[in-house]
Amino acid sequence: MKYLSYWHDTAPGFTGAVEGPIEGHYDVAVIGGGFTGLGAARQLAKAGTKVIVLEAETVGCGASGRNGGHLNNGLAHSYLAAKAEIGKERAIALYHALDASIDTLEAIIAEEGIDCNFRRAGKLKLASKLQHFESLARNFEAVNAEVDADTALLSPADLKNEVGSPFHGALLSKKSAMMHMGRYVVGLAGAAGRSSAVIAEKAAVKEHLQRDGRHVLKTARGIVTADQVLVATGAYTTSNFSYFRRRIIPVGSFIIATRPLTDAEVAATMPGNRTCVNSMNIGNYWRLSPDNRLIFGGRARFSATSDQRSDARSGAILRESLVRIFPQLAKVEIDYCWGGLVDMTSDRFPRAGYHDGVWYAMGYSGHGAQLSTHLGMTMADAMLGRPDHNPLKGLEWPAVPGHFGTPWFLPLVGIYYKALDRLQ
C-alpha cells in the first residue's frame, strides 16, 4: 500500500515551473498553486496581466490533489437550511455558482485539451436512515422547484441499479461530474503558463508587507513585489495571514483506494458509476477511478494533521467503514491511503472578497474541487475591474472564538457529531 495520493501518483509531473531565484515586480502575485490560484492566474494572464503564482510546495500539492475526485453541484448544506441561514437570494446565487463552476471546468478542459477523464456522472446523496430520506425528500421538493430541475428523488428500488448496498433512497443531482484531479491541476498549470503566468514552486511566502502602495513578498526563493495579491491557500494558510487563519479551520479528510476492481466487482458495487455521499454527519463519500478502483473517503478522525502515521490510523477506520457499506469488498486489497486538510468555515459557506488590501477565495468546506477554479476566475475578474459576479460578496465572516490557527477543539466537535449520528 502506498501512503500517497492516487491523483499525485498517476498524473504526470508539472514541468513548467520557473527555475532559479525569483525577483521583480508583478501586477498580481497569487499565493497558492491549487485550483483557485491557477484558475485566477490563467484568467489574469489571458487578460495581459503580469502575474506570478507562489506555491509553497508543488502544483496541486494541497487540497487540489488530495480530495475524493468529486465535482458535485448543489450546496454543502441542504438548500432549505441555506435559505434559512443566508437568505433565498444568496442561496440561489451560490447554488447557481456551483452549477456554473462545473460548466467552467468542462469549458477549460475542452479549450485547453486537458486529458483528465472529465465525465458528467451525476451525484447520489444516499439516505443512511429512513428519517434522512424524509429530509432529503423535503429538500428535493424545494431544490427541484426553485433552483435545479435536473434532480430526481430515487427510491430504494431505483438504487438497485446504482449502488450495491442498501440505502433508504437518494437525491440524484444530474449535473454533477468527476475527473482525475492530478491530471487536471497539472493541465491547468500548463494552461496558465502558456498564457504567460510565471509559476514558482518551493516558493513559500515567509513574510508579507504592504509598503508605499505595493505588496512585498519575501519567499523561500527571493523577494517579489506586486500591485495586488490574491491569497488562495485554504487550509494551508500560514501565520503571515492571521486574519484568515482565525477564520479557517483546517480539518483532516482521509481517503483510501482499492486495487482495480474486476467487472463483476464493479457490477456488484457501483453499477451506476456516479459520485456518492451518504447522509451521516460523519459520513463517507466514494466513486470509481478511471481504472475502476473504489476511492473511498471521509472524516475518519477529527484531526488537523495529515502524515503517514495519522493517515494509516485513519485508513484503518475507513477500511472498516468501507466493509460495512460494501461487505462484498472485504477481501479486496487497499493500494493507496492518503490524507489532506479541508478549509472549513464555522458555517461551512466559502468566502471570497477583499480585506485589508488583499483579495482572497477559500473556505470551501469540502466542496472546493468544483467551485475553486470558477471562484478564482471570478476574483481575477474583480481584480481586473470587470463586473463583479462574486456570490459571496458581503457575506459576514466572524473569527472563530478562541481559534488562532491550531483547532484545539476538533476532538470535541467529533464527539458532538458522533452523538448526533447516534440520535438522528
Coordinates of C-alpha atoms in Angstrom, one line a residue:
M1 CA 0.0 0.0 0.0
K2 CA 1.3 3.4 -0.9
Y3 CA 0.9 6.3 1.5
L4 CA 0.4 9.0 -1.1
S5 CA -2.4 10.4 -3.2
Y6 CA -3.6 8.3 -6.1
W7 CA -4.1 11.5 -8.0
H8 CA -0.5 12.5 -7.5
D9 CA 0.9 9.1 -8.2
T10 CA -1.0 8.6 -11.5
A11 CA -0.5 12.1 -13.0
P12 CA 2.5 13.5 -15.0
G13 CA 4.7 15.9 -13.1
F14 CA 4.4 19.6 -13.9
T15 CA 7.4 20.7 -15.9
G16 CA 6.7 24.4 -16.5
A17 CA 7.8 25.9 -13.2
V18 CA 10.3 28.7 -13.2
E19 CA 13.8 27.8 -12.1
G20 CA 16.4 29.7 -10.1
P21 CA 15.8 32.8 -7.8
I22 CA 12.7 34.7 -8.2
E23 CA 12.5 38.5 -8.1
G24 CA 11.0 41.6 -9.7
H25 CA 7.7 43.4 -9.8
Y26 CA 4.3 41.9 -10.9
D27 CA 0.9 43.3 -11.4
V28 CA -0.5 40.4 -9.3
A29 CA 1.0 37.8 -7.0
V30 CA -1.2 34.8 -6.4
I31 CA -0.3 32.8 -3.3
G32 CA -1.2 29.2 -3.7
G33 CA -0.8 26.8 -6.7
G34 CA -4.0 24.9 -6.4
F35 CA -7.2 25.1 -8.4
T36 CA -8.2 28.6 -7.1
G37 CA -4.8 30.2 -7.6
L38 CA -4.1 28.6 -11.0
G39 CA -7.7 29.4 -12.2
A40 CA -7.1 33.0 -11.2
A41 CA -3.6 33.2 -12.8
R42 CA -4.8 31.8 -16.1
Q43 CA -7.6 34.3 -16.2
L44 CA -5.3 37.2 -15.3
A45 CA -2.6 36.2 -17.7
K46 CA -5.1 35.8 -20.6
A47 CA -6.0 39.5 -20.0
G48 CA -2.4 40.6 -20.3
T49 CA -1.7 40.9 -16.6
K50 CA 1.9 40.2 -15.4
V51 CA 1.2 37.5 -12.8
I52 CA 3.3 35.2 -10.6
V53 CA 2.0 32.1 -8.7
L54 CA 3.9 31.5 -5.4
E55 CA 3.4 27.8 -4.4
A56 CA 5.0 26.6 -1.1
E57 CA 5.5 23.0 -2.4
T58 CA 4.5 21.8 -5.9
V59 CA 1.5 22.5 -8.1
G60 CA -1.6 20.7 -6.7
C61 CA 0.2 19.5 -3.6
G62 CA -2.6 20.6 -1.2
A63 CA -6.3 20.0 -1.3
S64 CA -6.4 20.2 -5.1
G65 CA -4.5 16.9 -5.3
R66 CA -5.8 15.2 -2.1
N67 CA -9.5 15.2 -2.5
G68 CA -12.1 12.5 -3.4
G69 CA -12.4 13.4 -7.1
H70 CA -16.0 14.7 -6.9
L71 CA -17.4 17.7 -8.8
N72 CA -20.7 17.9 -7.2
N73 CA -23.2 20.7 -7.8
G74 CA -25.5 21.8 -5.0
L75 CA -24.6 23.1 -1.6
A76 CA -22.8 21.6 1.3
H77 CA -25.9 22.3 3.3
S78 CA -29.4 21.4 2.4
Y79 CA -30.9 24.1 0.2
L80 CA -33.6 24.6 2.8
A81 CA -31.1 25.2 5.5
A82 CA -29.0 27.5 3.3
K83 CA -32.1 29.6 2.6
A84 CA -32.9 29.9 6.3
E85 CA -29.3 30.9 7.1
I86 CA -28.2 33.3 4.3
G87 CA -31.5 34.1 2.6
K88 CA -33.2 32.8 -0.5
E89 CA -31.5 35.2 -3.0
R90 CA -27.9 34.4 -1.9
A91 CA -28.7 30.7 -1.5
I92 CA -29.9 30.6 -5.1
A93 CA -26.9 32.6 -6.3
L94 CA -24.5 30.3 -4.6
Y95 CA -26.3 27.2 -5.9
H96 CA -26.1 28.6 -9.4
A97 CA -22.4 29.4 -9.0
L98 CA -21.8 25.8 -8.2
D99 CA -23.7 24.8 -11.3
A100 CA -21.6 27.3 -13.3
S101 CA -18.4 26.1 -11.8
I102 CA -18.8 22.6 -13.4
D103 CA -19.6 24.3 -16.7
T104 CA -16.4 26.3 -16.3
L105 CA -14.3 23.2 -15.7
E106 CA -15.9 21.5 -18.7
A107 CA -15.1 24.5 -20.9
I108 CA -11.5 24.9 -19.7
I109 CA -10.8 21.2 -20.2
A110 CA -12.1 21.3 -23.8
E111 CA -10.4 24.6 -24.6
E112 CA -7.0 23.6 -23.2
G113 CA -7.1 20.0 -24.2
I114 CA -6.6 18.6 -20.7
D115 CA -6.8 14.8 -20.6
C116 CA -8.3 14.3 -17.1
N117 CA -11.3 11.9 -17.6
F118 CA -13.9 14.5 -17.0
R119 CA -17.4 13.0 -17.1
R120 CA -20.9 14.2 -16.1
A121 CA -21.7 11.3 -13.9
G122 CA -24.4 12.6 -11.5
K123 CA -24.2 12.6 -7.7
L124 CA -26.2 10.4 -5.3
K125 CA -26.9 11.8 -1.8
L126 CA -27.8 8.5 -0.1
A127 CA -30.1 8.2 2.9
S128 CA -28.5 6.1 5.6
K129 CA -31.6 6.2 7.7
L130 CA -35.4 6.4 6.9
Q131 CA -35.7 9.8 8.6
H132 CA -32.8 11.0 6.4
F133 CA -34.8 10.1 3.3
E134 CA -37.7 12.1 4.6
S135 CA -35.4 15.1 5.0
L136 CA -33.9 14.6 1.5
A137 CA -37.5 14.4 0.1
R138 CA -38.4 17.8 1.6
N139 CA -35.2 19.3 0.3
F140 CA -35.7 17.8 -3.2
E141 CA -39.1 19.5 -3.5
A142 CA -37.6 22.9 -2.9
V143 CA -34.5 22.3 -5.0
N144 CA -36.4 20.9 -7.9
A145 CA -39.0 23.7 -7.9
E146 CA -36.7 26.7 -7.2
V147 CA -33.1 26.1 -8.4
D148 CA -32.4 22.8 -10.2
A149 CA -34.9 20.8 -12.3
D150 CA -32.1 18.4 -13.2
T151 CA -32.6 16.5 -9.9
A152 CA -34.6 13.4 -9.0
L153 CA -35.7 11.5 -5.9
L154 CA -34.8 7.8 -6.1
S155 CA -36.5 5.0 -4.1
P156 CA -34.6 2.0 -2.6
A157 CA -35.8 0.0 -5.6
D158 CA -34.3 2.6 -8.0
L159 CA -31.0 2.3 -6.3
K160 CA -30.6 -1.4 -7.1
N161 CA -29.1 -0.4 -10.5
E162 CA -27.0 2.3 -8.9
V163 CA -25.1 1.1 -5.8
G164 CA -24.6 -2.4 -4.3
S165 CA -25.5 -1.5 -0.7
P166 CA -28.9 -1.0 0.9
F167 CA -30.0 2.7 1.4
H168 CA -33.4 4.2 2.1
G169 CA -33.4 6.3 -1.1
A170 CA -31.3 9.1 -2.6
L171 CA -31.3 12.6 -4.1
L172 CA -29.8 12.5 -7.6
S173 CA -28.1 15.7 -8.9
K174 CA -27.6 15.1 -12.6
K175 CA -25.3 18.0 -13.3
S176 CA -22.5 16.6 -11.1
A177 CA -19.3 15.3 -12.6
M178 CA -16.0 13.7 -11.8
M179 CA -12.4 14.0 -13.1
H180 CA -8.8 12.9 -12.4
M181 CA -7.7 15.7 -10.1
G182 CA -4.0 15.3 -10.6
R183 CA -4.1 15.4 -14.4
Y184 CA -6.4 18.4 -14.3
V185 CA -4.3 20.5 -11.9
V186 CA -1.1 19.8 -14.0
G187 CA -3.1 20.7 -17.1
L188 CA -4.4 23.9 -15.6
A189 CA -0.9 24.9 -14.5
G190 CA 0.3 24.3 -18.1
A191 CA -2.6 26.4 -19.4
A192 CA -1.7 29.3 -17.1
G193 CA 1.9 29.1 -18.1
R194 CA 1.1 29.1 -21.8
S195 CA -0.8 32.4 -21.1
S196 CA 2.5 33.8 -19.7
A197 CA 1.8 33.3 -16.0
V198 CA 5.0 32.7 -14.0
I199 CA 4.7 29.7 -11.7
A200 CA 7.2 29.3 -8.9
E201 CA 7.3 26.1 -6.8
K202 CA 9.0 25.7 -3.5
A203 CA 8.4 29.4 -3.0
A204 CA 6.7 29.6 0.4
V205 CA 5.8 33.2 1.4
K206 CA 7.8 33.8 4.6
E207 CA 6.7 37.5 5.1
H208 CA 4.2 39.8 3.6
L209 CA 4.4 43.6 3.9
Q210 CA 2.5 46.5 2.4
R211 CA 4.7 49.4 1.7
D212 CA 4.1 52.6 -0.4
G213 CA 1.0 51.1 -2.1
R214 CA 2.8 47.9 -3.0
H215 CA 3.0 44.4 -1.6
V216 CA 6.4 43.0 -0.7
L217 CA 6.5 39.2 -0.5
K218 CA 9.6 37.6 0.9
T219 CA 9.7 34.0 -0.3
A220 CA 11.9 31.0 0.1
R221 CA 13.4 31.7 -3.3
G222 CA 13.6 35.5 -3.3
I223 CA 11.7 38.8 -2.9
V224 CA 9.0 39.9 -5.3
T225 CA 6.7 42.9 -5.2
A226 CA 3.2 43.2 -6.6
D227 CA 0.4 45.8 -7.0
Q228 CA -2.2 43.2 -5.9
V229 CA -2.2 40.0 -4.0
L230 CA -4.7 37.1 -4.1
V231 CA -4.5 34.6 -1.2
A232 CA -5.6 31.2 -2.3
T233 CA -4.1 28.9 0.3
G234 CA -7.2 27.4 2.0
A235 CA -6.4 25.1 4.9
Y236 CA -2.6 25.6 4.3
T237 CA -2.8 29.3 5.1
T238 CA 0.2 30.4 7.2
S239 CA 0.5 32.8 10.2
N240 CA 1.6 35.6 7.7
F241 CA -2.2 36.0 7.1
S242 CA -3.6 35.8 10.6
Y243 CA -7.0 37.3 9.6
F244 CA -7.7 34.2 7.5
R245 CA -6.1 31.7 10.0
R246 CA -8.6 32.8 12.7
R247 CA -11.5 32.1 10.3
I248 CA -10.3 28.9 8.6
I249 CA -10.5 25.6 10.5
P250 CA -8.2 23.0 8.9
V251 CA -9.8 19.6 9.2
G252 CA -8.2 16.3 8.1
S253 CA -10.0 14.3 5.4
F254 CA -8.7 10.9 4.6
I255 CA -9.1 8.6 1.6
I256 CA -8.3 5.0 0.6
A257 CA -8.3 3.5 -2.9
T258 CA -8.7 -0.2 -3.6
R259 CA -6.9 -2.2 -6.2
P260 CA -8.7 -2.1 -9.6
L261 CA -12.0 -3.9 -9.3
T262 CA -13.0 -6.6 -11.7
D263 CA -16.0 -6.1 -14.0
A264 CA -18.0 -8.4 -11.7
E265 CA -16.9 -6.4 -8.6
V266 CA -17.9 -3.2 -10.2
A267 CA -21.3 -4.6 -11.2
A268 CA -21.9 -5.7 -7.6
T269 CA -20.7 -2.5 -6.0
M270 CA -21.1 0.6 -8.2
P271 CA -23.1 -0.3 -11.3
G272 CA -24.3 3.3 -11.7
N273 CA -20.7 4.7 -11.7
R274 CA -21.7 8.0 -10.1
T275 CA -20.2 10.1 -7.2
C276 CA -21.8 9.1 -3.9
V277 CA -22.1 10.5 -0.4
N278 CA -24.1 9.2 2.5
S279 CA -26.2 11.3 4.8
M280 CA -24.4 10.8 8.1
N281 CA -22.8 13.8 9.8
I282 CA -19.6 11.8 10.0
G283 CA -20.2 10.4 6.6
N284 CA -18.4 8.8 3.7
Y285 CA -18.0 9.6 0.0
W286 CA -16.9 7.4 -2.8
R287 CA -16.6 6.9 -6.6
L288 CA -14.8 4.7 -9.1
S289 CA -11.4 5.9 -10.5
P290 CA -10.7 5.8 -14.3
D291 CA -9.1 2.4 -13.7
N292 CA -12.0 1.1 -11.6
R293 CA -10.6 1.4 -8.1
L294 CA -13.1 2.3 -5.4
I295 CA -11.9 5.7 -4.0
F296 CA -13.5 5.9 -0.5
G297 CA -13.1 8.8 1.9
G298 CA -14.4 10.5 4.9
R299 CA -13.7 12.3 8.2
A300 CA -12.3 9.2 9.8
R301 CA -10.8 11.2 12.6
F302 CA -11.3 14.8 13.7
S303 CA -7.7 15.9 13.3
A304 CA -5.8 18.8 11.9
T305 CA -2.8 16.7 10.8
S306 CA -2.1 14.5 7.9
D307 CA 1.1 12.5 7.9
Q308 CA 1.8 8.8 7.3
R309 CA 1.1 7.8 10.9
S310 CA -2.2 9.8 11.0
D311 CA -3.2 8.6 7.5
A312 CA -2.5 5.0 8.4
R313 CA -4.8 5.2 11.5
S314 CA -7.5 6.9 9.5
G315 CA -7.1 4.4 6.7
A316 CA -7.8 1.6 9.0
I317 CA -11.0 3.3 10.2
L318 CA -12.0 3.9 6.6
R319 CA -11.4 0.3 5.7
E320 CA -13.9 -0.7 8.4
S321 CA -16.5 1.8 7.1
L322 CA -16.0 0.5 3.5
V323 CA -16.6 -3.1 4.6
R324 CA -19.7 -2.1 6.5
I325 CA -21.2 -0.5 3.4
F326 CA -19.8 -3.0 0.9
P327 CA -19.1 -6.3 2.6
Q328 CA -18.6 -7.9 -0.8
L329 CA -15.2 -6.0 -0.9
A330 CA -14.0 -7.3 2.5
K331 CA -11.1 -9.1 0.9
V332 CA -10.2 -6.5 -1.7
E333 CA -6.7 -5.1 -1.2
I334 CA -6.1 -1.4 -0.5
D335 CA -3.5 0.1 -2.8
Y336 CA -3.5 3.8 -1.6
C337 CA -4.0 5.6 1.6
W338 CA -3.7 9.4 1.9
G339 CA -5.0 12.5 3.7
G340 CA -5.2 16.2 3.4
L341 CA -6.6 19.3 5.0
V342 CA -10.0 20.8 4.2
D343 CA -10.5 24.5 4.8
M344 CA -13.7 24.6 6.8
T345 CA -15.5 27.7 7.9
S346 CA -17.7 27.7 11.0
D347 CA -20.9 27.9 8.9
R348 CA -19.5 25.8 6.0
F349 CA -20.0 28.5 3.5
P350 CA -17.0 29.5 1.4
R351 CA -15.7 33.1 1.4
A352 CA -14.3 35.3 -1.2
G353 CA -13.6 39.0 -1.3
Y354 CA -11.2 41.8 -0.3
H355 CA -9.8 42.6 3.1
D356 CA -7.1 45.0 4.2
G357 CA -5.6 45.3 0.8
V358 CA -5.7 41.6 0.0
W359 CA -8.0 39.6 -2.3
Y360 CA -8.9 36.1 -1.2
A361 CA -11.0 33.0 -2.0
M362 CA -11.1 30.0 0.4
G363 CA -13.2 28.2 3.0
Y364 CA -14.7 25.7 0.6
S365 CA -15.6 23.3 3.4
G366 CA -15.2 20.1 1.4
H367 CA -16.8 21.5 -1.9
G368 CA -13.7 23.1 -3.4
A369 CA -12.9 20.8 -6.2
Q370 CA -15.8 22.0 -8.2
L371 CA -16.0 25.7 -7.1
S372 CA -12.4 26.7 -6.7
T373 CA -11.3 27.2 -10.4
H374 CA -14.5 29.2 -11.1
L375 CA -14.2 31.3 -7.9
G376 CA -10.5 32.0 -8.7
M377 CA -11.5 33.3 -12.1
T378 CA -14.3 35.3 -10.5
M379 CA -11.9 37.0 -8.2
A380 CA -9.5 37.6 -11.1
D381 CA -12.3 39.4 -13.0
A382 CA -12.9 41.6 -9.9
M383 CA -9.2 42.4 -9.7
L384 CA -9.3 43.4 -13.4
G385 CA -12.2 45.8 -12.7
R386 CA -14.7 43.7 -14.6
P387 CA -18.3 43.2 -13.5
D388 CA -18.3 41.5 -10.0
H389 CA -20.2 38.2 -10.0
N390 CA -18.9 37.1 -6.6
P391 CA -21.9 35.2 -5.0
L392 CA -20.2 35.6 -1.6
K393 CA -19.5 39.4 -1.6
G394 CA -20.5 41.0 1.7
L395 CA -21.2 37.7 3.5
E396 CA -20.1 38.2 7.1
W397 CA -17.1 36.3 8.3
P398 CA -16.5 36.5 12.0
A399 CA -13.4 35.0 13.6
V400 CA -13.8 31.6 15.4
P401 CA -13.7 32.4 19.1
G402 CA -10.5 31.1 20.7
H403 CA -9.1 30.0 17.4
F404 CA -5.7 31.3 16.4
G405 CA -4.6 28.7 13.8
T406 CA -4.5 25.3 15.6
P407 CA -8.0 24.0 16.1
W408 CA -7.7 22.5 19.6
F409 CA -11.4 22.0 19.7
L410 CA -11.7 19.4 16.9
P411 CA -11.9 16.3 19.2
L412 CA -14.9 17.9 20.9
V413 CA -16.5 18.6 17.5
G414 CA -16.0 14.9 16.7
I415 CA -17.7 13.8 19.9
Y416 CA -20.7 16.1 19.1
Y417 CA -21.3 14.8 15.6
K418 CA -20.9 11.2 16.7
A419 CA -23.6 11.8 19.2
L420 CA -25.8 13.4 16.6
D421 CA -25.4 10.3 14.3
R422 CA -26.5 8.0 17.1
L423 CA -29.5 10.2 17.9
Q424 CA -30.7 11.3 14.5

